[in-house]
PDB file of C-alpha atoms in Angstrom:
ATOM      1  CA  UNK A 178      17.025  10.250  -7.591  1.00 63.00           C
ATOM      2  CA  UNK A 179      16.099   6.537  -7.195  1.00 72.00           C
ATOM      3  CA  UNK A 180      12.259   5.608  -7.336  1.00 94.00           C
ATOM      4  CA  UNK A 181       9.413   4.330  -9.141  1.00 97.00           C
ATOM      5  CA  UNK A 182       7.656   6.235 -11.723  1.00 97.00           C
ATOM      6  CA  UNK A 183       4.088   5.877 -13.064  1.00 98.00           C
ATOM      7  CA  UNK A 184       2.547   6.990 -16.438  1.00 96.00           C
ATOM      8  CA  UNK A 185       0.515   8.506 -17.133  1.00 96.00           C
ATOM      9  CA  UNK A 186      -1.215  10.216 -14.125  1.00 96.00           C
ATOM     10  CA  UNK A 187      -4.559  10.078 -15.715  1.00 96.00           C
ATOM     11  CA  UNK A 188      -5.840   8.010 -18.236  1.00 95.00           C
ATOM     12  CA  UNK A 189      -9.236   7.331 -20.198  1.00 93.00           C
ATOM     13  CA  UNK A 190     -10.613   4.170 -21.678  1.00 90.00           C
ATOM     14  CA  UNK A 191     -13.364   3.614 -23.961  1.00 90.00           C
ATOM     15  CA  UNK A 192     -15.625   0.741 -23.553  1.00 86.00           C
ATOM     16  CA  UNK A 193     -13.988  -2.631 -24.858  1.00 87.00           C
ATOM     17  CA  UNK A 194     -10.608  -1.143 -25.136  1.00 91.00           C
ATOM     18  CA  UNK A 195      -7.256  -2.099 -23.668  1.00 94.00           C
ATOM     19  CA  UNK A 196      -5.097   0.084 -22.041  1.00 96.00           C
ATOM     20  CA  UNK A 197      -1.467  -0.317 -20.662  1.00 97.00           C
ATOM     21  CA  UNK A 198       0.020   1.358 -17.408  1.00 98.00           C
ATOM     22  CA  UNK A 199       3.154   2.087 -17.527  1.00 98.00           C
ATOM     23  CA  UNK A 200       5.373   0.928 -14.097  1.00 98.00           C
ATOM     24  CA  UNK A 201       9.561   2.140 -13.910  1.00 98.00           C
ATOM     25  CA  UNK A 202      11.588   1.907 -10.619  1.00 98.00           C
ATOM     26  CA  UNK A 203      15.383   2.831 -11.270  1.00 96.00           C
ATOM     27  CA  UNK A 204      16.073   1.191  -7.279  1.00 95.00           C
ATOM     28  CA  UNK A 205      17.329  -2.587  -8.599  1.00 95.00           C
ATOM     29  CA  UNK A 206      14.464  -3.940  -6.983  1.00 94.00           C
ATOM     30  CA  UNK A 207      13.780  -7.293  -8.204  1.00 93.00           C
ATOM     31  CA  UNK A 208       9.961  -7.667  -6.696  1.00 93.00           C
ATOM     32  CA  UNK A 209       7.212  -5.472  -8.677  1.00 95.00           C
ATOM     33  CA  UNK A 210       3.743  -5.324  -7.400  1.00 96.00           C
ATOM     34  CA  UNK A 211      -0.012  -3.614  -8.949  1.00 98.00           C
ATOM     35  CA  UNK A 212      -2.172  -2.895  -6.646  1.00 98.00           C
ATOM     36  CA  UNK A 213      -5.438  -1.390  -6.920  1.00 98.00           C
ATOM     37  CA  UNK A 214      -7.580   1.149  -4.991  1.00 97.00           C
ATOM     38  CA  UNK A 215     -10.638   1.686  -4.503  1.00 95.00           C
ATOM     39  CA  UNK A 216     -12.599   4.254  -1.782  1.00 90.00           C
ATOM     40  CA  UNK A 217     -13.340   2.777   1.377  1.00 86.00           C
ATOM     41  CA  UNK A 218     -10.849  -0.271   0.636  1.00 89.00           C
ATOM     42  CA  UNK A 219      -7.364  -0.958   1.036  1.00 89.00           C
ATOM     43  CA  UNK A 220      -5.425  -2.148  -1.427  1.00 95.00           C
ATOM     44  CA  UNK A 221      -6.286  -4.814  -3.304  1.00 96.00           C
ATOM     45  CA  UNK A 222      -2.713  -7.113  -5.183  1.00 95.00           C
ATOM     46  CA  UNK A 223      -3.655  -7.691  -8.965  1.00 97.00           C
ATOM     47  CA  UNK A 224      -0.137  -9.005  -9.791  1.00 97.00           C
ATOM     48  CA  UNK A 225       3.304  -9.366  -9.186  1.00 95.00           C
ATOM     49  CA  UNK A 226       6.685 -10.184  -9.614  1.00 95.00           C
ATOM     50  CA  UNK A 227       9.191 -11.453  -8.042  1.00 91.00           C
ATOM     51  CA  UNK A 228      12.348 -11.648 -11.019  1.00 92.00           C
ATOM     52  CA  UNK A 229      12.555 -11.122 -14.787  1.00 94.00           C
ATOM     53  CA  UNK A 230       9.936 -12.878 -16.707  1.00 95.00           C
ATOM     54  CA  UNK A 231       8.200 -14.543 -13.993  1.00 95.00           C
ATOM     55  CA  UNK A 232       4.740 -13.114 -12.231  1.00 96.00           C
ATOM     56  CA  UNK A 233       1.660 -14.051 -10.044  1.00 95.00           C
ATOM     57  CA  UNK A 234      -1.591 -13.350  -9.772  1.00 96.00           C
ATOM     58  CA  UNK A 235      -3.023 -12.069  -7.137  1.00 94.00           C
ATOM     59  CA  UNK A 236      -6.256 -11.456  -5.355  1.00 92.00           C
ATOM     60  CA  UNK A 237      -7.936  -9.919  -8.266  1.00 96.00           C
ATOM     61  CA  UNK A 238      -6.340 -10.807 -11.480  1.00 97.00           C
ATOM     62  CA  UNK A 239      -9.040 -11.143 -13.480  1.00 97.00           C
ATOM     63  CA  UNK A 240      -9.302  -8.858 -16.424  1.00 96.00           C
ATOM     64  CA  UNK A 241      -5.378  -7.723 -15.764  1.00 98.00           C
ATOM     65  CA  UNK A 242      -2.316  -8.571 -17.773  1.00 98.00           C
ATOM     66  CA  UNK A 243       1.271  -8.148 -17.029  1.00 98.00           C
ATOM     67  CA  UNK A 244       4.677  -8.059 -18.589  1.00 98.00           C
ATOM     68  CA  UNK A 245       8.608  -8.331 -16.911  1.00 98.00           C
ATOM     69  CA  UNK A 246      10.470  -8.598 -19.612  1.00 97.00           C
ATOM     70  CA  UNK A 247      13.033  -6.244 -17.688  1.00 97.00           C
ATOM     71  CA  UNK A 248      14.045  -5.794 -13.989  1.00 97.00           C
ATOM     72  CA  UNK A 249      12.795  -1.989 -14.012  1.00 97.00           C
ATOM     73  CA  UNK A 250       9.506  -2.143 -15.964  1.00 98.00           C
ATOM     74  CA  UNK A 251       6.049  -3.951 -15.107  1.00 98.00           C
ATOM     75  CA  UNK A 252       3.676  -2.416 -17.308  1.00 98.00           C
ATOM     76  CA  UNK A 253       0.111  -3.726 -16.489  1.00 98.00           C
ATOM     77  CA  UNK A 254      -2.432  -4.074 -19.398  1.00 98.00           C
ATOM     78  CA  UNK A 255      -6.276  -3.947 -18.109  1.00 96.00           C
ATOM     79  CA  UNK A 256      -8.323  -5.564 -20.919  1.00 95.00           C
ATOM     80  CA  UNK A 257     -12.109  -5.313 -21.709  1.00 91.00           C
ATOM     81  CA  UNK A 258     -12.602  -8.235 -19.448  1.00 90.00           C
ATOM     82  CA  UNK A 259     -12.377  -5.882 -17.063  1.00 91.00           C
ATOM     83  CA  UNK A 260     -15.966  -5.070 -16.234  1.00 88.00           C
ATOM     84  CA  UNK A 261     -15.053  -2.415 -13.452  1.00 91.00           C
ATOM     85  CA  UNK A 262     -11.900  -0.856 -14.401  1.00 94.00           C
ATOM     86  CA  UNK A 263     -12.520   2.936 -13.267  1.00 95.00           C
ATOM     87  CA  UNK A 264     -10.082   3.061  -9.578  1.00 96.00           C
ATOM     88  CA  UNK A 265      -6.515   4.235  -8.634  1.00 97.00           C
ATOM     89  CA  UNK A 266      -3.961   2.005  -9.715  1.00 98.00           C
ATOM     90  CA  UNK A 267      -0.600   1.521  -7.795  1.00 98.00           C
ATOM     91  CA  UNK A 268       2.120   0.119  -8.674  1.00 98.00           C
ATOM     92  CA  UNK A 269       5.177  -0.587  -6.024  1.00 97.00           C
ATOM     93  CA  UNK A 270       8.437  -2.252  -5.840  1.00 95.00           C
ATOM     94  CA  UNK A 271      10.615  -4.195  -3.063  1.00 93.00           C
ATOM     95  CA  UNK A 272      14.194  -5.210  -2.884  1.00 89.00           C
ATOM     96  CA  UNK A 273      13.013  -8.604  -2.573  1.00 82.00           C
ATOM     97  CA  UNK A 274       9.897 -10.415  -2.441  1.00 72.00           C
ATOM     98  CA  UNK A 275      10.680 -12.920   0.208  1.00 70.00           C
ATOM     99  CA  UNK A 276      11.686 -10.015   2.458  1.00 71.00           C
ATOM    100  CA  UNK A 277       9.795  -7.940   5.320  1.00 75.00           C
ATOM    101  CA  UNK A 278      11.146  -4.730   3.970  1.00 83.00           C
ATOM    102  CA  UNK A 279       9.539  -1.320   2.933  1.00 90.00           C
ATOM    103  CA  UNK A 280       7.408  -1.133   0.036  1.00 93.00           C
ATOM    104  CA  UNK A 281       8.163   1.800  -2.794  1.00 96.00           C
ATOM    105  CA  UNK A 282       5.205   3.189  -4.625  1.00 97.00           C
ATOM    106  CA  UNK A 283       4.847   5.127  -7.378  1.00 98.00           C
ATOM    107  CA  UNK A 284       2.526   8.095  -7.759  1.00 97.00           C
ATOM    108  CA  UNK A 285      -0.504   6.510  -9.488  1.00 97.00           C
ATOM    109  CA  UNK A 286      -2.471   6.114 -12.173  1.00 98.00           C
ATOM    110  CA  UNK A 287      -6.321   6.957 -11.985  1.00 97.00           C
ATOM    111  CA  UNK A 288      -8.054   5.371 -14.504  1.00 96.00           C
ATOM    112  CA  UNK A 289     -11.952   6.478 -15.479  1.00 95.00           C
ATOM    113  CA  UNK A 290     -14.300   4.837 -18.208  1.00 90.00           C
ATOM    114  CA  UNK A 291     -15.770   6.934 -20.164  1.00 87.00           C
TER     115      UNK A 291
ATOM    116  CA  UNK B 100     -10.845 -14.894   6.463  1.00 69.00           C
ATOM    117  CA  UNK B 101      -8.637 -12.316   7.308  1.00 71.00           C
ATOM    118  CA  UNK B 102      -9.626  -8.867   8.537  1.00 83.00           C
ATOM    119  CA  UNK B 103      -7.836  -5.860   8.873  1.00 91.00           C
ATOM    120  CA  UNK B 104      -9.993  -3.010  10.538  1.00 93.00           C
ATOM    121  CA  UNK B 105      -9.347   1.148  10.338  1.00 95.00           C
ATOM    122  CA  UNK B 106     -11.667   3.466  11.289  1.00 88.00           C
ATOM    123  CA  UNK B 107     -13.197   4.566   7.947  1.00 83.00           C
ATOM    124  CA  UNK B 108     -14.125   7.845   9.543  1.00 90.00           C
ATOM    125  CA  UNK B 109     -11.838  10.704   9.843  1.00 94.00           C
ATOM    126  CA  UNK B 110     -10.408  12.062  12.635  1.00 96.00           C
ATOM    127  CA  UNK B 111     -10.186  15.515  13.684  1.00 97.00           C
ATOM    128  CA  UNK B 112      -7.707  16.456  16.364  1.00 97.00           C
ATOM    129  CA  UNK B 113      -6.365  19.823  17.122  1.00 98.00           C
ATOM    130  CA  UNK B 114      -2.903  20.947  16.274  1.00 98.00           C
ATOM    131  CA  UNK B 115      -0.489  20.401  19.364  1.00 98.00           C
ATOM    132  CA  UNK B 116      -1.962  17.403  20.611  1.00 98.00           C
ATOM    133  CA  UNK B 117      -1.469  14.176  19.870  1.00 98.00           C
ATOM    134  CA  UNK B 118      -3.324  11.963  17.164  1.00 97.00           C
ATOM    135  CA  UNK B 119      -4.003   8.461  18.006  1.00 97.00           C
ATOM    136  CA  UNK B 120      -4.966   5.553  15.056  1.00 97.00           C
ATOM    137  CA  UNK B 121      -6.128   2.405  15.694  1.00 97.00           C
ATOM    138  CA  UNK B 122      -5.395  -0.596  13.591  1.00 96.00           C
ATOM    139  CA  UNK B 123      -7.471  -4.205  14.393  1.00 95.00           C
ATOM    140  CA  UNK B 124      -7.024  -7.472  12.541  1.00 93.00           C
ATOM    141  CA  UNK B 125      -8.799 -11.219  13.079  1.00 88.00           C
ATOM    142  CA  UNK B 126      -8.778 -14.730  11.987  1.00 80.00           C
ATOM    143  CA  UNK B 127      -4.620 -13.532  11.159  1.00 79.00           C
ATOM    144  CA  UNK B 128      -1.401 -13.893  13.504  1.00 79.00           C
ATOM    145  CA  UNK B 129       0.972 -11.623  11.878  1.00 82.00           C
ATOM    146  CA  UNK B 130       4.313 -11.052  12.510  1.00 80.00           C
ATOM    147  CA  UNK B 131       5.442  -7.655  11.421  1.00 88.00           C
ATOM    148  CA  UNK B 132       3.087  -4.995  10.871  1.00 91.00           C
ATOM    149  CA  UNK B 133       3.597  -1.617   8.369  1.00 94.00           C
ATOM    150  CA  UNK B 134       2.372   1.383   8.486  1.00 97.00           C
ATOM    151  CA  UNK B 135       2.070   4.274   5.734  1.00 98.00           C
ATOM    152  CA  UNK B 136       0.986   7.759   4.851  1.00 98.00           C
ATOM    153  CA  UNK B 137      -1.390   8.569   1.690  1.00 97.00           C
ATOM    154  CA  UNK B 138      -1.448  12.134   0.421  1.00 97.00           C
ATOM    155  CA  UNK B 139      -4.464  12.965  -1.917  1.00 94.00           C
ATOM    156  CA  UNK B 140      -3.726  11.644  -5.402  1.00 94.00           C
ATOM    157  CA  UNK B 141      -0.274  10.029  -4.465  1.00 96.00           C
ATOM    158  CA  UNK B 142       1.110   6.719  -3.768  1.00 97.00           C
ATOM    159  CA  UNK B 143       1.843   5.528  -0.001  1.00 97.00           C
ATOM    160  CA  UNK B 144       4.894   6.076   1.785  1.00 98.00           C
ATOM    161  CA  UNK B 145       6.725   3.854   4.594  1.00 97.00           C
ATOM    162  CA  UNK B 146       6.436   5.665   7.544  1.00 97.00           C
ATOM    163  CA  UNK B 147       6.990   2.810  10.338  1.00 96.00           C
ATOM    164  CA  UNK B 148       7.444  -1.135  10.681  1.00 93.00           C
ATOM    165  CA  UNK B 149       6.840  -3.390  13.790  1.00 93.00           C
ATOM    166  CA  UNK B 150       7.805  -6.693  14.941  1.00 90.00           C
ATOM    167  CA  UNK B 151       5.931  -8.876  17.241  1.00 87.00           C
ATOM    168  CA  UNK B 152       8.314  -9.485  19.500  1.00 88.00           C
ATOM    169  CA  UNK B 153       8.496  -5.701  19.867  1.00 91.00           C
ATOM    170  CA  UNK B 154       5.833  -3.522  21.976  1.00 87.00           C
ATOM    171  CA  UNK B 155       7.005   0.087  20.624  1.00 95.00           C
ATOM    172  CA  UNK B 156       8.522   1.315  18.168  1.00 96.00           C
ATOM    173  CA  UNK B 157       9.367   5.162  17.692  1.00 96.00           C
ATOM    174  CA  UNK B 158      10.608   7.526  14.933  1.00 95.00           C
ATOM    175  CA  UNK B 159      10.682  11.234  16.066  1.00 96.00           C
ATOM    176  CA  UNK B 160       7.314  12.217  16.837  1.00 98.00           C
ATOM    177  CA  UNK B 161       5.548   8.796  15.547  1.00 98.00           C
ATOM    178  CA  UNK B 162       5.240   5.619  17.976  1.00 98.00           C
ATOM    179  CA  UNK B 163       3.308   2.111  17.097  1.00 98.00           C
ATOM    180  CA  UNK B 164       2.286  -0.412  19.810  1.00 96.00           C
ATOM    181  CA  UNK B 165       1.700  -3.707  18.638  1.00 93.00           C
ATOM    182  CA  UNK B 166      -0.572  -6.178  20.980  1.00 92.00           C
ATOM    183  CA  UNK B 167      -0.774  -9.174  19.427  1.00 89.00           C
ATOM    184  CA  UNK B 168      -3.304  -9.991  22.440  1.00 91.00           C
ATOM    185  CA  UNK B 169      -5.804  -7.476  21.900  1.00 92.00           C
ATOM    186  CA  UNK B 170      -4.939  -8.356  17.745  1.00 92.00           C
ATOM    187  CA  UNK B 171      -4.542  -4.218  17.845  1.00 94.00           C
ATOM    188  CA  UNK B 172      -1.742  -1.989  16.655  1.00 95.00           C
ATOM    189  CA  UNK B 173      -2.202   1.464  17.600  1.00 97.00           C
ATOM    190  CA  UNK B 174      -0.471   4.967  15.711  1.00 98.00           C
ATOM    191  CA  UNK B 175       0.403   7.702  17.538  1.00 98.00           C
ATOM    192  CA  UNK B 176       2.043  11.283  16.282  1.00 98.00           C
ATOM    193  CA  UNK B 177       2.678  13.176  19.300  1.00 98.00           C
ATOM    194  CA  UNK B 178       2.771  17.540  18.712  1.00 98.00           C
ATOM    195  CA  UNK B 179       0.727  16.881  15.925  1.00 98.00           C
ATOM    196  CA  UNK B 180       0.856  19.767  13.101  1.00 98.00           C
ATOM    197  CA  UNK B 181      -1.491  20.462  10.004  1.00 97.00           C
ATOM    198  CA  UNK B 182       1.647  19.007   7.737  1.00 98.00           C
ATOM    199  CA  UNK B 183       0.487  15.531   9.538  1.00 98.00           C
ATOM    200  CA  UNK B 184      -3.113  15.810   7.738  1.00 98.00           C
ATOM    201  CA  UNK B 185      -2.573  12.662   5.331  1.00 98.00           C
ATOM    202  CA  UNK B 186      -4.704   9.521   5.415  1.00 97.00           C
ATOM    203  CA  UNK B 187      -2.696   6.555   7.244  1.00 98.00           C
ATOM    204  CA  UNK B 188      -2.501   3.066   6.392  1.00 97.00           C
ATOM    205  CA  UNK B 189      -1.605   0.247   8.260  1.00 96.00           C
ATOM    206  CA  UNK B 190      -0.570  -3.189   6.145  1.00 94.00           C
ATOM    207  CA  UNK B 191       0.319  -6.819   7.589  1.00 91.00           C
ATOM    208  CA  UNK B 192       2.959  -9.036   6.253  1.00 83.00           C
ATOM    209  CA  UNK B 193       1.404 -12.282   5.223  1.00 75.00           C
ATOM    210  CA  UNK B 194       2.825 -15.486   4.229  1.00 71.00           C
ATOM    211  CA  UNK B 195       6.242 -16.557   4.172  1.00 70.00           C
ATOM    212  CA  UNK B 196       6.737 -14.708   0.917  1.00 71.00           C
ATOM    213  CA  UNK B 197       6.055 -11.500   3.148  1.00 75.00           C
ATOM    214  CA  UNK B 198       3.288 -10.248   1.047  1.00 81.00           C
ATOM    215  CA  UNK B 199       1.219  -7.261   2.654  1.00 88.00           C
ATOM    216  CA  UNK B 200      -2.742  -7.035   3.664  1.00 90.00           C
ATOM    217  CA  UNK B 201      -4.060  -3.586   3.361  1.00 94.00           C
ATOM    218  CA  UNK B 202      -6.629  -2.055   5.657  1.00 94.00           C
ATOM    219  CA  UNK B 203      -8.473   1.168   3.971  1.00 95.00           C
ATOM    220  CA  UNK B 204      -6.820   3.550   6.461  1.00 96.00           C
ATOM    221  CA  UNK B 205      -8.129   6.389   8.311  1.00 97.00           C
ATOM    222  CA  UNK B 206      -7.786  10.273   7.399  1.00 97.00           C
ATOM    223  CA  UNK B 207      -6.424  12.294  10.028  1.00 98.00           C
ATOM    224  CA  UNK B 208      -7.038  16.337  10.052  1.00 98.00           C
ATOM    225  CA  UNK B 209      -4.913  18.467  12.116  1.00 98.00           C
ATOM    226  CA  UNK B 210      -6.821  21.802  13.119  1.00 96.00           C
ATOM    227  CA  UNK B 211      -4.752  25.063  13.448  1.00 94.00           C
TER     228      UNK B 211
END
């Protein structure tokens, strides 16, 4: 089955650390988004892509790093610049970015400070 | 700057009858509005998407209106059943590189 697969469903950081969210669609969809949420708020664009080793920020980059080194992974790397990490992260996928098509998401990743 | 508006509280409606969701943007002329369903803990899924040359669209027991008047689109799931209970999003397409503005969505209970 084609779709977009997140890992891992939970994770925990530490204070100052870096942690990496893993992001894998298997649908040859050449734009990648991460999106974040938070209660009460829709979702907020941290980054995306829209081919193979190019991304944008978006809204609320700061604190966020991203990779595309390949068309089916966008792993996103929140850093200890982050000062408010703890949300539900989202990442999604679209056959193309310049197109008003459906978005694919993946099942999330809800990340807590501890 | 722009606004997208849901009613952040939830709405209770009893199973048979239909659910109704309202969806208000400003300062933003869209032209093709999303919208999608949010289980607990999962990711959205693409339920419905509107043009605004179009008034209605329909998928089985789900219609959107889009007034680009009132700046309104409005969600409706007719025979509504508990399996419907699911918070609903709506999202605008931005920009000419057709990025999407979220609003927070509303939570919709369906009461046996």
């Amino acid at each position: 089955d084609g779709g977009i697969t997140q890992s891992p469903k939970y994770l925990f950081r530490k204070e100052g650390q870096n942690v990496t969210l893993s992001c894998e669609q298997n649908l040859n969809h050449d734009a990648m988004y991460w999106y974040r949420q938070d209660p009460g708020q829709g979702l907020r664009l941290i980054y995306y892509s829209q081919i193979v080793n190019d991304f944008q920020k978006g809204d609320i980059a700061e604190g966020y790093s991203v990779s595309r080194e390949k068309k089916e992974s966008f792993p996103l790397t929140v850093t200890s610049a982050q000062k408010n990490p703890t949300a539900f992260y989202l990442c999604a996928s679209k056959l193309r970015e310049r197109m008003n098509t459906e978005a694919f998401f993946g099942q999330g990743t809800r990340l807590t400070v501890v | 700057s722009q606004k997208i508006e849901q009613n952040s509280e939830a709405l209770n409606i009893q199973e048979g009858k239909t659910a109704t969701l309202t969806c208000n943007y400003t300062n933003y002329s869209p032209a093709y509005l999303q919208w999608y369903r949010q289980d607990p803990g999962r990711g959205p899924v693409f339920l419905l998407l509107i043009r605004e040359n179009e008034k209605e669209k329909r998928k089985e027991r789900l219609k959107v209106t889009f007034d680009t008047t009132l700046k309104q689109s409005l969600f409706h799931i007719t025979a509504s059943q508990p399996a419907d209970s699911a918070t609903y999003l709506c999202a605008l397409v931005r920009g000419s590189n057709y990025q999407l503005i979220w609003g927070a969505g509303t939570k919709l209970i369906i009461k046996p």
